[in-house]
PDB file of C-alpha atoms in Angstrom:
ATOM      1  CA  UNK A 699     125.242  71.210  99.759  1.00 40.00           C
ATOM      2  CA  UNK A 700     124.892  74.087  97.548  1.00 47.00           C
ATOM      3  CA  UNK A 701     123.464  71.602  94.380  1.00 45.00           C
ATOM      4  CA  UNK A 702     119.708  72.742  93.498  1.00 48.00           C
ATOM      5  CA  UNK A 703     117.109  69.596  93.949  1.00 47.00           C
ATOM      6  CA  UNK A 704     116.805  67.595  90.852  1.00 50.00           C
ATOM      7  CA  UNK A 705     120.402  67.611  89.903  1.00 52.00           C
ATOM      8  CA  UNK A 706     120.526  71.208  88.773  1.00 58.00           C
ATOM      9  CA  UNK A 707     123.049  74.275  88.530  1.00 71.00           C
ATOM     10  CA  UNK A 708     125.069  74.490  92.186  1.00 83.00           C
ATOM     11  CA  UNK A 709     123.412  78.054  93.980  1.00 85.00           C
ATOM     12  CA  UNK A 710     125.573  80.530  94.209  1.00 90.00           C
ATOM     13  CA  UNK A 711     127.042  81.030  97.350  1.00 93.00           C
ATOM     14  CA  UNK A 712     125.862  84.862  97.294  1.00 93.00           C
ATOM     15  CA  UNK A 713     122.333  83.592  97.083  1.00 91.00           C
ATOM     16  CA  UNK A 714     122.352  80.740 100.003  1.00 93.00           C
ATOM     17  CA  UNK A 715     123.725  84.005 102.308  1.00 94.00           C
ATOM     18  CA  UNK A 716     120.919  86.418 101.281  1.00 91.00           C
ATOM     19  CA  UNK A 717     118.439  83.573 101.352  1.00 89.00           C
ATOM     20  CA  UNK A 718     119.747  82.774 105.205  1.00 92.00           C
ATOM     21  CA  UNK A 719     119.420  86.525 106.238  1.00 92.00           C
ATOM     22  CA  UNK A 720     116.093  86.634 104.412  1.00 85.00           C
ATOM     23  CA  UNK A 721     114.731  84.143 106.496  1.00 84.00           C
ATOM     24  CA  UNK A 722     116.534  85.515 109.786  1.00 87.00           C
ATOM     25  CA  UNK A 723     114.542  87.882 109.133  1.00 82.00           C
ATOM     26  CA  UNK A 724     111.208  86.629 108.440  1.00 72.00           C
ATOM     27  CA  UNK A 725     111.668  84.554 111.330  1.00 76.00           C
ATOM     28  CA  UNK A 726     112.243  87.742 113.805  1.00 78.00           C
ATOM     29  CA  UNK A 727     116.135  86.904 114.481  1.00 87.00           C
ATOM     30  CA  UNK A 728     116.394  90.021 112.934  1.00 87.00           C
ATOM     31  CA  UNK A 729     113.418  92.088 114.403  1.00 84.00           C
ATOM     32  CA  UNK A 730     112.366  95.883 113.135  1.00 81.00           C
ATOM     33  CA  UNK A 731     114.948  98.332 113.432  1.00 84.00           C
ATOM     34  CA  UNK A 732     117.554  96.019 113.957  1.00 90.00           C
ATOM     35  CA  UNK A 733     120.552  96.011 112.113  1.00 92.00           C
ATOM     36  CA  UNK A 734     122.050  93.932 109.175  1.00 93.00           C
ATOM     37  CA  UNK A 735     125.415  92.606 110.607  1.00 93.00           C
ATOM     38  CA  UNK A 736     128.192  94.337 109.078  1.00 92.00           C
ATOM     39  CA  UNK A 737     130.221  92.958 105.874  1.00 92.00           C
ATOM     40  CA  UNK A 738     133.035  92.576 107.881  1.00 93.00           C
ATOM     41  CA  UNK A 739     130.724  90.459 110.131  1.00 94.00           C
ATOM     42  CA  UNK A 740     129.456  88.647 107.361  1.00 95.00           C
ATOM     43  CA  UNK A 741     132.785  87.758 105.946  1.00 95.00           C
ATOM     44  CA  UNK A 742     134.236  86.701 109.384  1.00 95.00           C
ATOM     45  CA  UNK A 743     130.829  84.546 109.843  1.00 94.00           C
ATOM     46  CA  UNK A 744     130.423  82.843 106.542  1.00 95.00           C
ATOM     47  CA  UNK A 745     134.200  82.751 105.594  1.00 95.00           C
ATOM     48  CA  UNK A 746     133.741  84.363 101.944  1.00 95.00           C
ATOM     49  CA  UNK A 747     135.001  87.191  99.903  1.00 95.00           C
ATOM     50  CA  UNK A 748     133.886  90.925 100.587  1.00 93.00           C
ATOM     51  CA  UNK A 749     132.363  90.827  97.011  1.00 94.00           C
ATOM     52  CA  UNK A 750     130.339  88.029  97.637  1.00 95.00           C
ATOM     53  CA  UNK A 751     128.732  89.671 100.769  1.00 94.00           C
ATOM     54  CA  UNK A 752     128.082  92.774  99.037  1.00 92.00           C
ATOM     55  CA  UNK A 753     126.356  90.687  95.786  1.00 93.00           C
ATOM     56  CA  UNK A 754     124.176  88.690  98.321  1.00 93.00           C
ATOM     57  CA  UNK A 755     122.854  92.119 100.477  1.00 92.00           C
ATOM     58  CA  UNK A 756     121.946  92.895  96.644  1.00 89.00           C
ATOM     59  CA  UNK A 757     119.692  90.126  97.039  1.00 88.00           C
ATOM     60  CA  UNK A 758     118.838  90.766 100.496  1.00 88.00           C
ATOM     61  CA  UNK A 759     117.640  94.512  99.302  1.00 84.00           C
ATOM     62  CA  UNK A 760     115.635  93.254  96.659  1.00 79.00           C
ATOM     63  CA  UNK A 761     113.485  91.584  99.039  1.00 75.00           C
ATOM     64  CA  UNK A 762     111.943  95.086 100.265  1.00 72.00           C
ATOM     65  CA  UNK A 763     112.656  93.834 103.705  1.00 80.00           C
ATOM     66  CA  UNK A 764     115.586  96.121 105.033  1.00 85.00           C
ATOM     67  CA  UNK A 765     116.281  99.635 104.006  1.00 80.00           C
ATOM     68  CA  UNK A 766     120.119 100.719 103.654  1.00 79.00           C
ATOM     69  CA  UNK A 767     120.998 104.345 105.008  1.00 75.00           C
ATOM     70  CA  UNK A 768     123.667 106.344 104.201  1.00 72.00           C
ATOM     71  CA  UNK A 769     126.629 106.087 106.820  1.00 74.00           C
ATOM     72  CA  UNK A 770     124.675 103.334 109.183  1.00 78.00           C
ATOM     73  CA  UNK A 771     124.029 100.194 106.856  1.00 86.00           C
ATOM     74  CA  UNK A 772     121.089  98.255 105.781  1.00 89.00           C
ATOM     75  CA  UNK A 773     118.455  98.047 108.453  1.00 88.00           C
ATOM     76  CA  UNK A 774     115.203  95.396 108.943  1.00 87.00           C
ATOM     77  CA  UNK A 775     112.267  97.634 108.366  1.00 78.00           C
ATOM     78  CA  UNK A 776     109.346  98.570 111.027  1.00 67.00           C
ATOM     79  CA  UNK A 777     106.487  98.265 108.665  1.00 57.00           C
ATOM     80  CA  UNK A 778     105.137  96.860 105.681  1.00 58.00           C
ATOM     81  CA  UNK A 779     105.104  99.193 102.683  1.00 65.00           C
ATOM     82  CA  UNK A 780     102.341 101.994 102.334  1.00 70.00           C
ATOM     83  CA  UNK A 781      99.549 100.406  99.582  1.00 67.00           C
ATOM     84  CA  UNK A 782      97.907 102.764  96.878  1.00 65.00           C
ATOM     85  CA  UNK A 783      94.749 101.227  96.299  1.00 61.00           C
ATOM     86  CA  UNK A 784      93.752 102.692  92.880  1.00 64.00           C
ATOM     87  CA  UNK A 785      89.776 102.061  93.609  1.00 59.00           C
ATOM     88  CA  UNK A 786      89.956 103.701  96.932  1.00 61.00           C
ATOM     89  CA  UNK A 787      92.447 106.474  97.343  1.00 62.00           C
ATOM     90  CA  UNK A 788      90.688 109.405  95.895  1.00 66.00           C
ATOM     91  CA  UNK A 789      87.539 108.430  96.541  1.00 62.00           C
ATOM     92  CA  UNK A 790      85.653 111.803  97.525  1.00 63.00           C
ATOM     93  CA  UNK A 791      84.708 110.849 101.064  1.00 62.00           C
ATOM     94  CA  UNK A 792      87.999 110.592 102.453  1.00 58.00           C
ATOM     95  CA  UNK A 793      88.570 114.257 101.322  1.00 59.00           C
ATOM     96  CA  UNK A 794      84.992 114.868 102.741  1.00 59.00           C
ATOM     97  CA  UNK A 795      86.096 113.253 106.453  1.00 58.00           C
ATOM     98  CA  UNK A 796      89.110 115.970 105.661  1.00 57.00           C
ATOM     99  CA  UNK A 797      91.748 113.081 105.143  1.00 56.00           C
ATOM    100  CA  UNK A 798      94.147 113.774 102.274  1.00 62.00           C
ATOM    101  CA  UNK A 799      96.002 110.316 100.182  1.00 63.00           C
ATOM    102  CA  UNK A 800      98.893 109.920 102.140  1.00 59.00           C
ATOM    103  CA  UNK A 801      98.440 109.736 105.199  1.00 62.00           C
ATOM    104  CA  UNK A 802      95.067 107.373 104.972  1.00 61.00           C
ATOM    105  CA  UNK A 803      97.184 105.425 103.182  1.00 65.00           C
ATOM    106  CA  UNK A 804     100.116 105.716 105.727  1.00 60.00           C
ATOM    107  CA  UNK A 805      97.761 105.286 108.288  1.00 61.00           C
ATOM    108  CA  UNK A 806      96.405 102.089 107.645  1.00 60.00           C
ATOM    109  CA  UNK A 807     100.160 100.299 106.942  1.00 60.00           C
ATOM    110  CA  UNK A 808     100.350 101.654 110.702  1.00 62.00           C
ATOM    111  CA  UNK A 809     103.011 103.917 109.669  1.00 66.00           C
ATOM    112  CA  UNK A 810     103.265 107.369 111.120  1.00 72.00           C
ATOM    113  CA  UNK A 811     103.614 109.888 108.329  1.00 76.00           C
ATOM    114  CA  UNK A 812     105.133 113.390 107.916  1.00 84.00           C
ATOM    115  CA  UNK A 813     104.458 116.434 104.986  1.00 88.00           C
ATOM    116  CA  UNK A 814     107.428 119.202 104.966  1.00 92.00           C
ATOM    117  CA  UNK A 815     105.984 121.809 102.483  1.00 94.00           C
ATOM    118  CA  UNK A 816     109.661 122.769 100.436  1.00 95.00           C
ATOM    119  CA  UNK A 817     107.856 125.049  97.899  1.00 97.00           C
ATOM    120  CA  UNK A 818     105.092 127.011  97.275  1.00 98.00           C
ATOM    121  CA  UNK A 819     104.544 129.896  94.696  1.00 97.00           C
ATOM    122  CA  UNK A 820     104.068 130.749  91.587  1.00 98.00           C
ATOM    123  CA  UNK A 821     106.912 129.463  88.041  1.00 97.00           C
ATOM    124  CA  UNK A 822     106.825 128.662  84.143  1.00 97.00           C
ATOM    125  CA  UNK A 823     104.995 125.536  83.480  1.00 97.00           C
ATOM    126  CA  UNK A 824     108.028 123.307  82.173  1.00 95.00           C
ATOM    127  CA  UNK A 825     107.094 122.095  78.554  1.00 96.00           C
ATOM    128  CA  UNK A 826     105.586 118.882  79.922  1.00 96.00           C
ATOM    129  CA  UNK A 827     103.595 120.103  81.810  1.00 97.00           C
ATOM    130  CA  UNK A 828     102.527 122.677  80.584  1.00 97.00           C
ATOM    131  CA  UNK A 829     101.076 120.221  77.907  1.00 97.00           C
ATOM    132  CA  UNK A 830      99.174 118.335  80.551  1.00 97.00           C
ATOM    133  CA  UNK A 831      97.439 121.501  81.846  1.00 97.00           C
ATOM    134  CA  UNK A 832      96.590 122.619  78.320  1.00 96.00           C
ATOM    135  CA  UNK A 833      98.265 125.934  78.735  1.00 96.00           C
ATOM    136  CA  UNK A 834     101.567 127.632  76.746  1.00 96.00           C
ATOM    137  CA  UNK A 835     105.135 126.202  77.700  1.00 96.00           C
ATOM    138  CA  UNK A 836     106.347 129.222  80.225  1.00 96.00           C
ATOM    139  CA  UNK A 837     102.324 130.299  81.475  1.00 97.00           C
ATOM    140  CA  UNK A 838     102.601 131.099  84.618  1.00 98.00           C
ATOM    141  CA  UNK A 839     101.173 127.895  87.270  1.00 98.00           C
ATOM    142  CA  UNK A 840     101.134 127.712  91.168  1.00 98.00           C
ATOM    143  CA  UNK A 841     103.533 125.459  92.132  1.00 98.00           C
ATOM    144  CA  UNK A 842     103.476 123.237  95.214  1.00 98.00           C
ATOM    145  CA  UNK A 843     106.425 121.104  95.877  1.00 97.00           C
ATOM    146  CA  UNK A 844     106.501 118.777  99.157  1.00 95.00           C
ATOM    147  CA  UNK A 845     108.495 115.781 100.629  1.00 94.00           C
ATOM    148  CA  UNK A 846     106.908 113.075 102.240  1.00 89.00           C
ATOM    149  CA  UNK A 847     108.523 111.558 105.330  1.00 87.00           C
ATOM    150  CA  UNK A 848     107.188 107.694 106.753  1.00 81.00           C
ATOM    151  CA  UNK A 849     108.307 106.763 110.276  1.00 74.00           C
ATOM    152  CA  UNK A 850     111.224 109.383 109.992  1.00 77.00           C
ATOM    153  CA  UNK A 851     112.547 108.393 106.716  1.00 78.00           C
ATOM    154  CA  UNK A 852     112.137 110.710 103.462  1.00 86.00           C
ATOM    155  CA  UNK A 853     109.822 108.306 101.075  1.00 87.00           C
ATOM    156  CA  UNK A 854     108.385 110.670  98.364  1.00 92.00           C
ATOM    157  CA  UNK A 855     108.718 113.542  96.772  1.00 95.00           C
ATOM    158  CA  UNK A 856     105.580 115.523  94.381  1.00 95.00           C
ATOM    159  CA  UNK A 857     105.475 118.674  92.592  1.00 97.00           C
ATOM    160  CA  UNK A 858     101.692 120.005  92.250  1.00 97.00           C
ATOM    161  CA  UNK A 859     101.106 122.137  89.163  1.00 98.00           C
ATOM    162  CA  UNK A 860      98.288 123.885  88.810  1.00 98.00           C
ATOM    163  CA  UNK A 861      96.900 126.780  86.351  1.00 98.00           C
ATOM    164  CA  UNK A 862      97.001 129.823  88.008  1.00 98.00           C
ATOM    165  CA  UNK A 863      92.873 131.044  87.051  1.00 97.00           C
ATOM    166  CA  UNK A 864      92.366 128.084  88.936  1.00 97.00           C
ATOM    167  CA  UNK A 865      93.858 128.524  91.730  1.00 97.00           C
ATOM    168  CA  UNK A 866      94.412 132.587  92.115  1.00 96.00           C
ATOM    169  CA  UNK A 867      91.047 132.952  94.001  1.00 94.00           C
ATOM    170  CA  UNK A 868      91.567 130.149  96.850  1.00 97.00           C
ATOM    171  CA  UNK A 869      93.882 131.216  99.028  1.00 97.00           C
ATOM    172  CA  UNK A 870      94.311 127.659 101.143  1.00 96.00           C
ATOM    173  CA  UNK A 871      96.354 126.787  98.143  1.00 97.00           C
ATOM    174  CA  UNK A 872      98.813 129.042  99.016  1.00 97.00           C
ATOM    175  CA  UNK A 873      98.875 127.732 102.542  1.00 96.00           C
ATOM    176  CA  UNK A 874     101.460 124.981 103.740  1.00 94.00           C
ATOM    177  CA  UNK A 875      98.320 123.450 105.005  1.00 92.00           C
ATOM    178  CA  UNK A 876      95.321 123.627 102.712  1.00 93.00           C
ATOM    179  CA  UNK A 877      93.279 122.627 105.280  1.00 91.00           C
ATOM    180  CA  UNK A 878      91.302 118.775 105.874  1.00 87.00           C
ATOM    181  CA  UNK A 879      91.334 116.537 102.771  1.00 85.00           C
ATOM    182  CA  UNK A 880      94.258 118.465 101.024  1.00 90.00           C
ATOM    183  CA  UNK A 881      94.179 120.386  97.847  1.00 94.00           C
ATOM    184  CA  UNK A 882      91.344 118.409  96.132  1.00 93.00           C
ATOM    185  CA  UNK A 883      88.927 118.822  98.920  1.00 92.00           C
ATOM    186  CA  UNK A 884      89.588 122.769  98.302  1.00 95.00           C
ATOM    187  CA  UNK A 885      88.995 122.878  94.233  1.00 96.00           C
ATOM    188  CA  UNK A 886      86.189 120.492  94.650  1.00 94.00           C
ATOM    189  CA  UNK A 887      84.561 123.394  97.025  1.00 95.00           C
ATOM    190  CA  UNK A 888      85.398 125.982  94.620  1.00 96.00           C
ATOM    191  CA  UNK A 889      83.408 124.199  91.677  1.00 96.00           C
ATOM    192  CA  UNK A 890      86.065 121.998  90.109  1.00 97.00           C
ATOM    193  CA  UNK A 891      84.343 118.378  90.306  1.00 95.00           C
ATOM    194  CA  UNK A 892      86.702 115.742  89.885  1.00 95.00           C
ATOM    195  CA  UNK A 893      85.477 113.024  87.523  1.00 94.00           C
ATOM    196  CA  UNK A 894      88.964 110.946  87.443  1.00 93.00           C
ATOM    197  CA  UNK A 895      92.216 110.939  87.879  1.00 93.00           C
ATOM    198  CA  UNK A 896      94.570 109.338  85.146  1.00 93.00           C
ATOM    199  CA  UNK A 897      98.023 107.912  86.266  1.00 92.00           C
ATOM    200  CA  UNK A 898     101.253 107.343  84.550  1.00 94.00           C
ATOM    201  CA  UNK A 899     103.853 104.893  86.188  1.00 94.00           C
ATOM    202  CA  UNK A 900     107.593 104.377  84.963  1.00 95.00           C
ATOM    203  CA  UNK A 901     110.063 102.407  87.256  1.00 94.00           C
ATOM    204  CA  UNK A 902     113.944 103.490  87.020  1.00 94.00           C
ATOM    205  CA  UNK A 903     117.267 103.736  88.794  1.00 92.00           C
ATOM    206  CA  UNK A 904     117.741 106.581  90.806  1.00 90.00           C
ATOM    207  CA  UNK A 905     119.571 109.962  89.764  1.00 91.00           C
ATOM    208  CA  UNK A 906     122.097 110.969  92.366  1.00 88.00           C
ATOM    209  CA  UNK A 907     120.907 114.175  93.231  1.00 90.00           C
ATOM    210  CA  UNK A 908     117.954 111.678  94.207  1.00 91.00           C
ATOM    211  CA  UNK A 909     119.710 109.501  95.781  1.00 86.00           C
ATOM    212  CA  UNK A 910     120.242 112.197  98.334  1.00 85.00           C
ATOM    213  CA  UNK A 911     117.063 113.474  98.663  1.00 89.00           C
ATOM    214  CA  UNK A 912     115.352 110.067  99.726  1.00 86.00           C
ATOM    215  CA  UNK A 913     118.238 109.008 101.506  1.00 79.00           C
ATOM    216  CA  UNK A 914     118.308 105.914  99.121  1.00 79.00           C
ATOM    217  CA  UNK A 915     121.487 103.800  98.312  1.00 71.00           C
ATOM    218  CA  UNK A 916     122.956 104.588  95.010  1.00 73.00           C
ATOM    219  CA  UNK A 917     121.548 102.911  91.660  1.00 77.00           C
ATOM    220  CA  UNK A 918     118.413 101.963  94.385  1.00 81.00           C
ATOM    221  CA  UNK A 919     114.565 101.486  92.042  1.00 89.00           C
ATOM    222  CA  UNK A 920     112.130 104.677  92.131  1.00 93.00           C
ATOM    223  CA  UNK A 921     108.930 105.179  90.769  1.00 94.00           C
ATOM    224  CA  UNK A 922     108.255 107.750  88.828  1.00 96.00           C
ATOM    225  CA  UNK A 923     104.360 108.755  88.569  1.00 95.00           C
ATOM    226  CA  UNK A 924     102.661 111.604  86.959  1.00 96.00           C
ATOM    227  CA  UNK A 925      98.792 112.079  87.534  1.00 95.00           C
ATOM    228  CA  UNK A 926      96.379 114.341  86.272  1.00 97.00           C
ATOM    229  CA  UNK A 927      93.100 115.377  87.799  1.00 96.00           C
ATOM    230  CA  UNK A 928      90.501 115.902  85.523  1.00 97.00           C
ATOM    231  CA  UNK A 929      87.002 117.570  86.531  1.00 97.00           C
ATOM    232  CA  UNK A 930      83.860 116.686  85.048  1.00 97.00           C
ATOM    233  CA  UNK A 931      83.968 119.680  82.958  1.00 96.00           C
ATOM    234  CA  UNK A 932      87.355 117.948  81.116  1.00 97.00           C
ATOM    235  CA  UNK A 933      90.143 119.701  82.306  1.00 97.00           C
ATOM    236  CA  UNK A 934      93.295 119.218  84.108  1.00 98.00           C
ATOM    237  CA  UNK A 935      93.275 121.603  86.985  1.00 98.00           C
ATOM    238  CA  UNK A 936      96.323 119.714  88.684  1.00 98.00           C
ATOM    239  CA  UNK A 937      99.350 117.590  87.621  1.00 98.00           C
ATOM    240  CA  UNK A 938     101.230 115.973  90.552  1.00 96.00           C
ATOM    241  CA  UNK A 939     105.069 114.502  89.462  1.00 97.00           C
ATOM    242  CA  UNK A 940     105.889 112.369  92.038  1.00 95.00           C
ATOM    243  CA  UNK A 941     108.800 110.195  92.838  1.00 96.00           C
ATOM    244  CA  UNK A 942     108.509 107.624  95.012  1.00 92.00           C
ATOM    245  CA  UNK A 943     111.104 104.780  96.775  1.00 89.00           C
ATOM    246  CA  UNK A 944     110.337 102.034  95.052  1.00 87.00           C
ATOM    247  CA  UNK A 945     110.584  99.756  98.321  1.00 79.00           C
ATOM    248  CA  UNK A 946     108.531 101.658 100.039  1.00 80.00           C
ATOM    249  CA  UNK A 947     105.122 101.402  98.048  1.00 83.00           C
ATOM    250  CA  UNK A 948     102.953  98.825  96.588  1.00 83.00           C
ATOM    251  CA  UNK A 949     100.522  99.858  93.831  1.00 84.00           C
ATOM    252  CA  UNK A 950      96.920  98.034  93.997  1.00 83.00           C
ATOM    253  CA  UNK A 951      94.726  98.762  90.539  1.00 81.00           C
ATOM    254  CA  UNK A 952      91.518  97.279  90.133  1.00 79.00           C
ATOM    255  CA  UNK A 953      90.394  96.962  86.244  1.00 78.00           C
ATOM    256  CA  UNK A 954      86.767  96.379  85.415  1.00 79.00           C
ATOM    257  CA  UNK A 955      86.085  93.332  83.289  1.00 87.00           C
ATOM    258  CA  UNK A 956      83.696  94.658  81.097  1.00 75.00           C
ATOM    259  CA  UNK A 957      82.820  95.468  77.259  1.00 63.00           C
TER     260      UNK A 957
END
């Protein structure tokens, strides 16, 4: 027991424990919502070290299968994570049926999905940016800064930046609710045709201060992604930075295969 077929290296004993609570799990012993016995527990059941418990719910976090909460433990998840379908989430006639990104995509992982507006007024582009937009460091941009909440739990965070000509004659995007299909559906009726939208994606540990904010465990994966819309005229008339819980999401890109 313990040996890896074939004669190889013994599995560590952390690993056998996640792999058994893994597939409690995926068998439904351990159904949505429930949760994670304790470490105490664990120790008591499987007669091992506190260390070793805590290296194998390591494991058992990696699998994107339980989510840990500050003060209550690690708990199975309800749902599968939201998917981002590159080929399909901006396409215009979800904004024309008035539904905005998130919660389609929500919607169709069954999850029910929450926007709580935190910000919304005018700043200094920061450097960055302000280099996106094509503007001066400091020019004045509408800013737009939300957190997104799936099945009660804070998921994502964006900040909208957008330049302030753009935006100074539509007042929905001053609104906490722009109204059916979101912010695009209201540029794209004031003239500003989107032609694409270009994504950046970097995957890191999270800060602490974000730690908080997404109510994640500490050192727990984010993903960091920065679009930009661009209209067929070639300009940026938004740049979203968004950071997103890394368990919660799972990206979908479709590349043509062509010359």
């Amino acid at each position: 027991m313990g040996t890896a077929a074939g004669g190889g290296k013994a599995v560590p004993r952390y690993v056998q424990i996640a792999d058994e609570i893994v597939q409690q799990i995926r068998a439904g012993v351990l159904g949505a919502g429930d949760m994670v016995p304790s470490e105490s527990e664990l120790v008591d059941r499987y007669g091992v070290s506190g260390g070793t418990i805590r290296k194998a719910m390591v494991e058992v976090r990696a699998s994107g299968l339980v989510e840990t909460r500050h003060g209550k433990g690690s708990i199975v998840k309800a749902r599968p994570p939201v998917r981002h379908r590159s080929s399909d989430r901006f396409r215009r006639t979800h904004r024309q049926e008035g539904r905005a990104a998130y919660l389609a995509e929500s919607a169709q992982s069954g999850a029910e999905a929450k926007v709580s507006v935190l910000f919304i007024g005018p700043m200094e582009a920061p450097e960055d940016i302000a280099g996106r937009l094509g503007v001066e460091a400091g020019t004045q941009v509408l800013a737009r800064r939300r957190l997104y909440f799936r099945n009660g739990t804070p998921v994502e965070t964006a900040s909208s930046y957008l330049p302030w000509d753009v935006v100074k004659d539509i007042p929905e995007l001053f609104a906490e609710n722009p109204g059916g299909g979101g912010i695009y559906a209201r540029l794209e009726e004031h003239g500003h045709v989107f032609a694409e939208f270009v994504e950046t994606l970097q995957a890191r540990p999270a800060s602490k201060a974000e730690t908080s904010e997404l109510a994640l465990s500490p050192g727990a994966p984010v993903v960091h992604l920065v679009r930009d819309a661009v209209t067929e005229a070639g300009r940026v008339v938004e740049v979203c930075d968004t950071l997103m819980a890394a368990d919660q999401f799972v990206f979908e890109y479709r590349i043509p295969a062509r010359d």
